[in-house]
Coordinates of C-alpha atoms and ligand atoms in Angstrom, one line a residue:
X1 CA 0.0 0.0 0.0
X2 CA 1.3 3.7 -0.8
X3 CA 1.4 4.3 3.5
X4 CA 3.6 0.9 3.7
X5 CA 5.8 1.7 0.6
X6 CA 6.5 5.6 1.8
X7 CA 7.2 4.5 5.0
X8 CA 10.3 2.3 3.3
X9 CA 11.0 5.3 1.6
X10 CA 11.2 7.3 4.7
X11 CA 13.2 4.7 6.8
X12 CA 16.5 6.5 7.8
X13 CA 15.1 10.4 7.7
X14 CA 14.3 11.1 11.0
X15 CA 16.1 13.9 12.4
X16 CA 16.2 16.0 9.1
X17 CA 14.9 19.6 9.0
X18 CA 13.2 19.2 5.8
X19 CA 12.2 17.1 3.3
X20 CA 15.1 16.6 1.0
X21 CA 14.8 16.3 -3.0
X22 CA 15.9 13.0 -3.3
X23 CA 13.0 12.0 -0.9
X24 CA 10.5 14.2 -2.5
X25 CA 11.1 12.6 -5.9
X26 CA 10.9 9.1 -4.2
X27 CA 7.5 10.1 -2.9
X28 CA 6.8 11.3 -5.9
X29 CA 7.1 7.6 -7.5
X30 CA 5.3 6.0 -4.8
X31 CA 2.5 8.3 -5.2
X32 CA 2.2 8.4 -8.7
X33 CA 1.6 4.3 -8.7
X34 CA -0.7 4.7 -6.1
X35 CA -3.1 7.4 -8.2
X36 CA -2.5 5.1 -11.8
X37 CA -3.6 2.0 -10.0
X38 CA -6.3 4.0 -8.6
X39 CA -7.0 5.4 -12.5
X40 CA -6.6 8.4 -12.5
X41 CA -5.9 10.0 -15.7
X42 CA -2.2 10.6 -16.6
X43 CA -2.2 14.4 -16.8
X44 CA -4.2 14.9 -14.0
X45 CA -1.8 12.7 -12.1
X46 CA 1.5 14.7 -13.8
X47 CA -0.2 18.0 -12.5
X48 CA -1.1 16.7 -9.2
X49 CA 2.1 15.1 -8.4
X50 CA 3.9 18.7 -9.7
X51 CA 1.6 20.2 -7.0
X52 CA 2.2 18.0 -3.9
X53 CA 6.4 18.3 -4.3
X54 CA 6.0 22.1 -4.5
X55 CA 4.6 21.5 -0.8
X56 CA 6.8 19.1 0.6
X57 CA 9.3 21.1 -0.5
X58 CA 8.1 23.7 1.6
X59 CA 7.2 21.9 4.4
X60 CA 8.8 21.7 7.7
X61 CA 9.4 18.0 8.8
X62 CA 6.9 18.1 11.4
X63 CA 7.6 16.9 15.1
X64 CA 4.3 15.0 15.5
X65 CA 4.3 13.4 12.6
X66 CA 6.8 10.7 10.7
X67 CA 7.7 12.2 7.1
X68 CA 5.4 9.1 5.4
X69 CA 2.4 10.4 7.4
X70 CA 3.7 13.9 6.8
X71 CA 3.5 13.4 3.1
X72 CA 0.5 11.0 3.4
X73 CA -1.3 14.4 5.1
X74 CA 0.0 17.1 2.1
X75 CA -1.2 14.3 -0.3
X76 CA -4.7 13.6 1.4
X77 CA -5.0 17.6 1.7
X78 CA -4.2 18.2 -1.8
X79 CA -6.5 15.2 -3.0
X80 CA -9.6 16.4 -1.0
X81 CA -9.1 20.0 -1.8
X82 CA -9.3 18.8 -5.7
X83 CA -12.0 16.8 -4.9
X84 CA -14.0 19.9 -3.7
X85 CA -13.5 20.6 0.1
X86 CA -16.8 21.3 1.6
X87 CA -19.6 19.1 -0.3
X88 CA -22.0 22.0 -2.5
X89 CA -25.6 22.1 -2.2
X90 CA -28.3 21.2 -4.8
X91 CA -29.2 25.4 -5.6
X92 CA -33.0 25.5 -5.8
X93 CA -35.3 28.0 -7.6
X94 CA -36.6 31.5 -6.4
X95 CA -39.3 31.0 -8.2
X96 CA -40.6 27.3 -8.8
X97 CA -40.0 25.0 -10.0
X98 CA -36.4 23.8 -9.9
X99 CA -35.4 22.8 -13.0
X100 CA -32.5 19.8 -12.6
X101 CA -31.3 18.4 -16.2
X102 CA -29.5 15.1 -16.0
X103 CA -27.0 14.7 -18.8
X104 CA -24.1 11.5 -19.2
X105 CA -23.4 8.7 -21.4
X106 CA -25.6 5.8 -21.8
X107 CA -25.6 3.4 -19.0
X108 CA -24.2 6.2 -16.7
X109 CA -27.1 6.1 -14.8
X110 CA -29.2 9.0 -14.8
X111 CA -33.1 7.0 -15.4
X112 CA -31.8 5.4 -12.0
X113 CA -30.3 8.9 -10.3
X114 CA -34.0 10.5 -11.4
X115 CA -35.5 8.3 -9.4
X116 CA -33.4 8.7 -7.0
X117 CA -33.5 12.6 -6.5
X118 CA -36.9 12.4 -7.1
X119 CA -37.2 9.9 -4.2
X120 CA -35.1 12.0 -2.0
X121 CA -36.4 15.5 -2.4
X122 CA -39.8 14.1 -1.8
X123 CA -38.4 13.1 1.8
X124 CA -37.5 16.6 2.3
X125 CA -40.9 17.6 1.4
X126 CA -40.4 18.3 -2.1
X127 CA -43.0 17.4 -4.3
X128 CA -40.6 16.5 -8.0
X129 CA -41.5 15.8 -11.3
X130 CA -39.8 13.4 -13.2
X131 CA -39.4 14.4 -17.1
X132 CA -38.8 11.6 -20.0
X133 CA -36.9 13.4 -22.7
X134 CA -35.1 10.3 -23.5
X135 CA -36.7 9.2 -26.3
X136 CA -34.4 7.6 -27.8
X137 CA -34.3 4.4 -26.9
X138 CA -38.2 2.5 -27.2
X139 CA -38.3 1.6 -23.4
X140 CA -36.8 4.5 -22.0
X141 CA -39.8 6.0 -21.0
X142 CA -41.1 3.2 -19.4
X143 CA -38.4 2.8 -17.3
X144 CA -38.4 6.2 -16.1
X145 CA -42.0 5.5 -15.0
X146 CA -41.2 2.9 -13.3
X147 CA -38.5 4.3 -11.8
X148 CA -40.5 7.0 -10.4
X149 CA -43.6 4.9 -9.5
X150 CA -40.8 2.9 -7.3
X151 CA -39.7 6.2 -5.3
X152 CA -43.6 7.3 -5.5
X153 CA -43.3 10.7 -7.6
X154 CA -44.8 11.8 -10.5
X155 CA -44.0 11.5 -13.6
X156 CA -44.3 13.5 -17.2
X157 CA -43.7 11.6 -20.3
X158 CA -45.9 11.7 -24.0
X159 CA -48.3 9.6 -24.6
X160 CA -46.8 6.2 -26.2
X161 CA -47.4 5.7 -29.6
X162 CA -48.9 9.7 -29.9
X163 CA -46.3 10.8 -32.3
X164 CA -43.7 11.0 -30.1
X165 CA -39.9 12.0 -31.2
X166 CA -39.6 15.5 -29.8
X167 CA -37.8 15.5 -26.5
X168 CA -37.1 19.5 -26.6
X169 CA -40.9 19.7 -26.8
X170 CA -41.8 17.3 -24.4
X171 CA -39.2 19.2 -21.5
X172 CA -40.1 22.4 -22.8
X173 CA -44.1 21.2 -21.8
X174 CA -43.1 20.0 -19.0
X175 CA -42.3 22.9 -17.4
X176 CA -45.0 24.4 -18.2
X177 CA -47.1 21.1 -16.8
X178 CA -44.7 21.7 -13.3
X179 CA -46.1 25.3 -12.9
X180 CA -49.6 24.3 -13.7
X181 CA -49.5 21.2 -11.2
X182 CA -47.2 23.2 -9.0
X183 CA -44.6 20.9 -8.5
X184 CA -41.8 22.5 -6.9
X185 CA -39.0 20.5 -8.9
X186 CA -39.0 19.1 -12.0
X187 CA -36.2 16.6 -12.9
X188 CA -35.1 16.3 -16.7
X189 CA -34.3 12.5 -17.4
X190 CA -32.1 12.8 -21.2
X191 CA -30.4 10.3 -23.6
X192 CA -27.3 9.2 -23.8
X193 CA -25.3 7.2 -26.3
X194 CA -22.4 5.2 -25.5
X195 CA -19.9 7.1 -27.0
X196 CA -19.7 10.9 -27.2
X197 CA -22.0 11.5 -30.4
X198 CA -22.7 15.1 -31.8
X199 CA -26.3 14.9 -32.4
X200 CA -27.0 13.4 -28.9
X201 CA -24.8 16.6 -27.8
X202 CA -26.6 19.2 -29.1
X203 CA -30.1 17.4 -28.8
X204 CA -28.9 18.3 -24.9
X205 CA -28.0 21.6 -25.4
X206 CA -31.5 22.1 -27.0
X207 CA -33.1 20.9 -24.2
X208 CA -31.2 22.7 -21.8
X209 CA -31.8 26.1 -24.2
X210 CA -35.5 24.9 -23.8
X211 CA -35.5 24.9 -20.1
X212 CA -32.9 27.0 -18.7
X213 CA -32.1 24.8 -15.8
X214 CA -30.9 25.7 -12.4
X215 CA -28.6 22.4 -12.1
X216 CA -26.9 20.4 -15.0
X217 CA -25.9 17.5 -13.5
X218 CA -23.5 15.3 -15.5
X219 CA -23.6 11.4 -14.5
X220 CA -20.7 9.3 -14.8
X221 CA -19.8 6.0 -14.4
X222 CA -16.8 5.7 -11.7
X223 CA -15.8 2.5 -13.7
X224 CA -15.2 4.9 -16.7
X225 CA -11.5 5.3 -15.8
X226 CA -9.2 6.9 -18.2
X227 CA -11.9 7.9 -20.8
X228 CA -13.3 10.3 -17.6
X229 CA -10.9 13.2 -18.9
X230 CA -12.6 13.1 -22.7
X231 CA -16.6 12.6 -21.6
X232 CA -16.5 15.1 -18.7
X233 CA -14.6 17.5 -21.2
X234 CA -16.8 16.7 -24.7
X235 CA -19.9 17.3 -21.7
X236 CA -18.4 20.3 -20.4
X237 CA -18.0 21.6 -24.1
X238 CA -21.2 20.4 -25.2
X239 CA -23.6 20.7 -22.7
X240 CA -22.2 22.5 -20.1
X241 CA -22.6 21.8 -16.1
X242 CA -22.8 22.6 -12.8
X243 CA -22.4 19.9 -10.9
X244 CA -21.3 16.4 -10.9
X245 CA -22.7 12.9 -9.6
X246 CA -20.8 9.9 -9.6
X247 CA -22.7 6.7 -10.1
X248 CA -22.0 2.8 -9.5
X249 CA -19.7 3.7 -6.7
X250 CA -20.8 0.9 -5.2
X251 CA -18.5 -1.4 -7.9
X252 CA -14.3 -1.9 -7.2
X253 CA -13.3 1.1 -8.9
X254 CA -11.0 3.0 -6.8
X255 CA -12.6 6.3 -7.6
X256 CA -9.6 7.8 -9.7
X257 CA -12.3 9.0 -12.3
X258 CA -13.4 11.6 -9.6
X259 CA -9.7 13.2 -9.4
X260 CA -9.6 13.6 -13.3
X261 CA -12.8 14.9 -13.4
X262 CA -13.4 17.7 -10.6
X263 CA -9.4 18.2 -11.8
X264 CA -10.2 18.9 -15.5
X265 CA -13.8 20.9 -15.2
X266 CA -13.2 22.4 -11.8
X267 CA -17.2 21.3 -11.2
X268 CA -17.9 19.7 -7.7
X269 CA -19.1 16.8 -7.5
X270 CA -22.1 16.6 -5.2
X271 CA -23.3 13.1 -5.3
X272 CA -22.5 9.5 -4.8
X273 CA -24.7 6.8 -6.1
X274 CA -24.0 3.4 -4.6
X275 CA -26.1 0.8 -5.7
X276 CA -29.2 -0.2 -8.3
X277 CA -32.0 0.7 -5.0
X278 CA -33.3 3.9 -4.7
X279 CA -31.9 4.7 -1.6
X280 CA -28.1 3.9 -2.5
X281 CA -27.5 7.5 -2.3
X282 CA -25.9 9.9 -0.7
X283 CA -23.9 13.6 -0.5
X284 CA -20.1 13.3 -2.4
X285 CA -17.4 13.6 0.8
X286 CA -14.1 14.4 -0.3
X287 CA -13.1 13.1 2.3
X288 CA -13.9 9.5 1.6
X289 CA -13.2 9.4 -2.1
X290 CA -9.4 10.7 -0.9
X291 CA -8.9 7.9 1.2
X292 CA -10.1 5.6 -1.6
X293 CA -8.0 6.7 -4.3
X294 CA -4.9 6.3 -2.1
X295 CA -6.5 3.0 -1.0
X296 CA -6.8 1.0 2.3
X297 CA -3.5 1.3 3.6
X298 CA -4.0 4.8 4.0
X299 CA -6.8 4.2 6.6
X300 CA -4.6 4.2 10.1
X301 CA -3.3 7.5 9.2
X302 CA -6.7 8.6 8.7
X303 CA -7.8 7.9 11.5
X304 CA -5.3 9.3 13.4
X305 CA -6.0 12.2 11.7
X306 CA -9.8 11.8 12.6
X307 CA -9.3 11.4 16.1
X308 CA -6.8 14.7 16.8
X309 CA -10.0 16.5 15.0
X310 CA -12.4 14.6 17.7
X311 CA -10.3 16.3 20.1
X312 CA -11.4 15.4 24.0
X313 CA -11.0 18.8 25.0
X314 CA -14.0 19.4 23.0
X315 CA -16.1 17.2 25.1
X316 CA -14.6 18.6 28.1
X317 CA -15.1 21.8 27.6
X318 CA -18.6 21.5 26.5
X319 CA -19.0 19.4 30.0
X320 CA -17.9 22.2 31.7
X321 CA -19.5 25.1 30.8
X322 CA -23.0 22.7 30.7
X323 CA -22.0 21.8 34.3
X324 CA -21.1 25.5 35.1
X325 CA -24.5 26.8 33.3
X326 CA -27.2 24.2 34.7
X327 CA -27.5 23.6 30.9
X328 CA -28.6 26.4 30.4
X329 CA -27.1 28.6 27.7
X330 CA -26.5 25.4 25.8
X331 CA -27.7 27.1 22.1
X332 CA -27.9 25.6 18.6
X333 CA -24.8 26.2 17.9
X334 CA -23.6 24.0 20.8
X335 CA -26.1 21.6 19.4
X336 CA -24.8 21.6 15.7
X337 CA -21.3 21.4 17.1
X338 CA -21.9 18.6 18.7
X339 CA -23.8 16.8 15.7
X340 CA -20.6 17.8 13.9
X341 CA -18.7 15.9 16.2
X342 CA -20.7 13.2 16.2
X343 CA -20.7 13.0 12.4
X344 CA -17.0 12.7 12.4
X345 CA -17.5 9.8 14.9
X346 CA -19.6 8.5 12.3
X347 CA -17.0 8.5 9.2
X348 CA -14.6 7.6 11.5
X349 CA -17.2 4.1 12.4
X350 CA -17.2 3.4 9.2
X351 CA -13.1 3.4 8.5
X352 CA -13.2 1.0 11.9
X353 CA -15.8 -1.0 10.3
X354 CA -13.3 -2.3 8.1
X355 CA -10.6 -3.3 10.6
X356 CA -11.1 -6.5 12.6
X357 CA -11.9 -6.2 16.5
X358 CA -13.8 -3.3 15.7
X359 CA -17.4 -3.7 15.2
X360 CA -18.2 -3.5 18.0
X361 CA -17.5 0.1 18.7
X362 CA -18.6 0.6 15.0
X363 CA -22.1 -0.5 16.2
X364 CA -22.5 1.8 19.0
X365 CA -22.1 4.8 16.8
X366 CA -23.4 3.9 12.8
X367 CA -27.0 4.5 13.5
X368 CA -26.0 8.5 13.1
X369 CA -27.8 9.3 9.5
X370 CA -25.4 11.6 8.0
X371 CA -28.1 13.4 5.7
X372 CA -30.0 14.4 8.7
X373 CA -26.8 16.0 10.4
X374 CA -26.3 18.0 7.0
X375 CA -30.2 18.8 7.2
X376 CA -29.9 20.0 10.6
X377 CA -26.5 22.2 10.3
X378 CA -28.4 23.7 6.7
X379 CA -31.0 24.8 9.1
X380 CA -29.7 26.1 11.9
X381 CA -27.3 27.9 9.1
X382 CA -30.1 29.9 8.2
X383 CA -31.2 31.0 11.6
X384 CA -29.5 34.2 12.8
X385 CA -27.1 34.7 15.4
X386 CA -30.0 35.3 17.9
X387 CA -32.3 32.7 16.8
X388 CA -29.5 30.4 17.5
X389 CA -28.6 31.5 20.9
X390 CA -32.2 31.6 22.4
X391 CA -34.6 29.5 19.5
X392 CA -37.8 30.8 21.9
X393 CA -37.9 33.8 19.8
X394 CA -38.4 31.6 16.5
X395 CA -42.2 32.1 15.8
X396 CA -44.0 31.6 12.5
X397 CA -43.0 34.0 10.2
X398 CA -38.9 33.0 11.3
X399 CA -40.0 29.3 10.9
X400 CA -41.1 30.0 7.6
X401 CA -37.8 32.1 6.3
X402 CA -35.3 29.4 8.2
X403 CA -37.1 26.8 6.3
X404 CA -37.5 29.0 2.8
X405 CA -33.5 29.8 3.7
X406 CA -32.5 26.0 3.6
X407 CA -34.6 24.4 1.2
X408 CA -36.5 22.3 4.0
X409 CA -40.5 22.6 5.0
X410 CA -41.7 24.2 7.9
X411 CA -42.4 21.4 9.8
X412 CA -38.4 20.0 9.7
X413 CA -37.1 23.6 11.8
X414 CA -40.3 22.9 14.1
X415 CA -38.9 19.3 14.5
X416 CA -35.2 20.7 15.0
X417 CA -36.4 23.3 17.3
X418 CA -38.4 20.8 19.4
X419 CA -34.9 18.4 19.2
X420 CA -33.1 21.3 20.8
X421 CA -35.3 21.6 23.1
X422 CA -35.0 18.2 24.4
X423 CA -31.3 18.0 24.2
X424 CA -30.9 21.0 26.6
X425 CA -33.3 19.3 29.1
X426 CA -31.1 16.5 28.9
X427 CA -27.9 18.6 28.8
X428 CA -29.2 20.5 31.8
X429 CA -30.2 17.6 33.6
X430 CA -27.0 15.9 33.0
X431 CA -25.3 19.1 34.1
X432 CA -26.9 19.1 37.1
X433 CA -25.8 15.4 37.6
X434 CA -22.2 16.1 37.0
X435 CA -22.7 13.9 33.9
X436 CA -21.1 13.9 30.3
X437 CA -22.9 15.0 27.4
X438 CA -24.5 11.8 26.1
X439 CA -22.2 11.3 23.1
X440 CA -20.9 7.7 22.7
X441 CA -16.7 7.5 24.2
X442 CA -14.0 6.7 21.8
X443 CA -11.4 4.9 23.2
X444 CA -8.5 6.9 24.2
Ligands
GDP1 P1 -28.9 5.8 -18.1 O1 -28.7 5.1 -19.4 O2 -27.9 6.9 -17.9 O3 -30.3 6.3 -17.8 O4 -28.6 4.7 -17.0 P2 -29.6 3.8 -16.1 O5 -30.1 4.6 -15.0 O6 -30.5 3.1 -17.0 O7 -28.5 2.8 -15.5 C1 -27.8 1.8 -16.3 C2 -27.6 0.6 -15.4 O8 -26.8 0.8 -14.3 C3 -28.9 0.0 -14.9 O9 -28.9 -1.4 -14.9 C4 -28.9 0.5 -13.4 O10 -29.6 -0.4 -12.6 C5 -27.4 0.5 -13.1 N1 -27.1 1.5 -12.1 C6 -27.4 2.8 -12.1 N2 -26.8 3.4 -11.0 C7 -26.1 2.4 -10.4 C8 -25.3 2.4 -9.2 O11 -25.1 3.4 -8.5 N3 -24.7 1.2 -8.8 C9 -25.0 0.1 -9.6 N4 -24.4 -1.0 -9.2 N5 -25.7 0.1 -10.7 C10 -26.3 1.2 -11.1
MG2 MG1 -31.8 6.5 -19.1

């Protein structure tokens, strides 16, 4: 593994100031294997090598830290920075509806991604249209409906055997069908053809002309490898988008297709699909995809990593100013901090998951749902300093611009406010006890 095979490299350099060149460029090797084996494309790999040695040239040998880890650190950095940093948000309509386009090669997997937006926004109490403008293929439009029968949303597609053929027509209508129906989001299933084809292009860009959508989405196929540098690039040219979703994660690739990708278009790529079910869904993390690309060797360094960001002093000092308060000026920006927190517990269960003698602990904290933590921090985002500190003040007319604010329904802050409220019974019960804030322990 590229953790194993830099810490060979590294062997006799403890005690150096700095990194020296000859142990830059030996990095260098080592991590260039690790991202071709991993697919990446080879320019993307020639540019992102060029940018790690600029900063292990710069970089101190670090006290904490072996030079391997050190490295391993500037490379994982570098790699999630790429990848996109924080995850972007799907950007929804002043005015509905939402328009999302879905554009990618055949077999990419966007029938299957609009069923599975369309299942998702529902459950944050969207009400989405699915469109069929792939008419390309006889059973396309079938499968869309079924698609979105299975995720229980409605669907727009022409009548079969009506004279169909126009798919600019039939998305252009369906906008128009949205507004009339008032469905809030309306989610533009296309064609694709296996290979990059010109007619199938511009048949796209018609469609998009014809519905000026908020979000392009390209799907690709993480299997796709070296070819992702061409498809993202004829899309970017072609098309044009916004935003990027990465489909069939769920199979062996090693994710290099993401790197070359978000390193050729600069787009962010917001979601992961995992699986065939509708559900096998879920926000991009950097994070994750970083640690895949470099592979499973790299995971004890990421979890050290993980638990100096869990830092105890955290929990401490949250204990302590509960136990000093009685609880009481416990506000939701404690609360989202410690959600945080107990995200990061849960990325790091899943990293434990994989080592032996760790279920266990694993157990205790993956029932954390990661899409309500985002929910919940986009929420209290859009509250204002003083809603956060005392949420007593939030009456109707807040509710209503919190929830307008993060793309959620009223009811979802009423449920988060009434969470809070809870948690800082508990919190000032606890405090009173002398107790610990109930977050599950890591071991030390
Ligand atoms: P489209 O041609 O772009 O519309 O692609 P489809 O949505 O029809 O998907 C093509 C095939 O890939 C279908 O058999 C899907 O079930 C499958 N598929 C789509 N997304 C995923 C995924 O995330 N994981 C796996 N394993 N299969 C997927
Ligand atoms: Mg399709």
């Amino acid at each position: 593994t590229l953790s194993d095979r830099l810490a060979a490299t590294f062997k006799n350099l403890r005690g150096k100031g700095r990194l020296s060149e000859a142990d830059i460029d030996a990095t260098a090797r080592e991590i260039r294997i690790a991202l071709l084996e991993a697919d990446v494309a080879l320019p993307v790999v020639r540019a992102f090598i060029k940018q790690v040695k600029e900063r292990a040239a710069g970089a101190e040998v670090s006290q904490a830290l072996n030079p391997a880890q050190q490295v391993i650190k500037i490379v994982n950095e570098e790699l999630v920075g790429i990848l996109g940093g924080e995850t972007r948000r799907l950007r929804f309509a002043k005015q509905p509806p939402t328009v999302i386009m879905l554009a990618g090669l055949q077999g990419s997997g966007k029938t299957t991604l609009a069923g599975k937006l369309g299942l998702w926004l529902k459950g944050q109490g969207h009400s989405p249209l699915l469109v069929a403008a792939d008419l390309q293929r006889p059973n396309a439009v079938t499968q869309l409906s079924v698609v979105a029968e299975r995720a229980g949303v409605a669907v727009y597609a022409p009548e079969p055997g009506n004279g169909v053929g126009d798919p600019v027509k039939v998305a252009k209508d369906s906008i128009e069908y949205a507004r009339a129906k008032q469905f809030d989001v309306v989610v533009v299933d296309t064609a694709g053809r296996l290979g990059i084809d010109q007619e199938l292009m511009q048949q796209a860009a018609d469609i998009r002309d014809a519905v000026s959508p908020d979000e392009v989405l390209f799907v690709v196929d993480a299997m796709i490898g070296q070819d992702a540098v061409n498809t993202a690039e004829a899309f970017r040219d072609g098309v044009g988008f916004d935003g990027v979703v990465l489909s069939k994660l769920d199979g062996d690739a090693r994710g290099g297709a993401a790197l070359s990708i978000a390193h050729v278009t600069g787009r962010q790529i917001m979601f992961a699909s995992n699986g065939e079910k509708l559900d096998e869904f879920d926000a991009f993390h950097p994070d994750r995809m970083a640690s895949r690309i470099l592979g499973m060797g790299d995971m004890m360094s990421l979890i050290e990593k993980a638990e100096q960001t869990f830092s105890q002093e955290e929990a401490a000092q949250m204990a302590s100013k509960l136990a000093s308060s009685k609880g009481k000026d416990f506000t939701l920006d404690d609360f989202l901090a410690q959600m945080e927190q107990v995200r990061k517990m849960g990325s790091i269960s899943k990293l434990l998951g994989m080592l032996p003698g760790m279920g266990q602990i694993k157990d205790q904290i993956n029932n954390i749902d990661e899409r309500d933590v985002d929910r919940t921090a986009a929420i209290i985002k859009s509250m204002t300093p003083g809603e956060r500190q005392e949420p007593t003040i939030i009456n109707g007319s807040r509710r209503a611009r919190i929830a307008k604010g993060s793309g959620v329904d009223v009811s979802a802050v009423k449920g988060l406010v009434e969470r809070f409220f809870e948690a800082r019974k508990m919190m000032s019960r606890m405090a009173q006890g002398g107790g610990m804030p109930g977050m599950p322990g890591m071991p030390g």
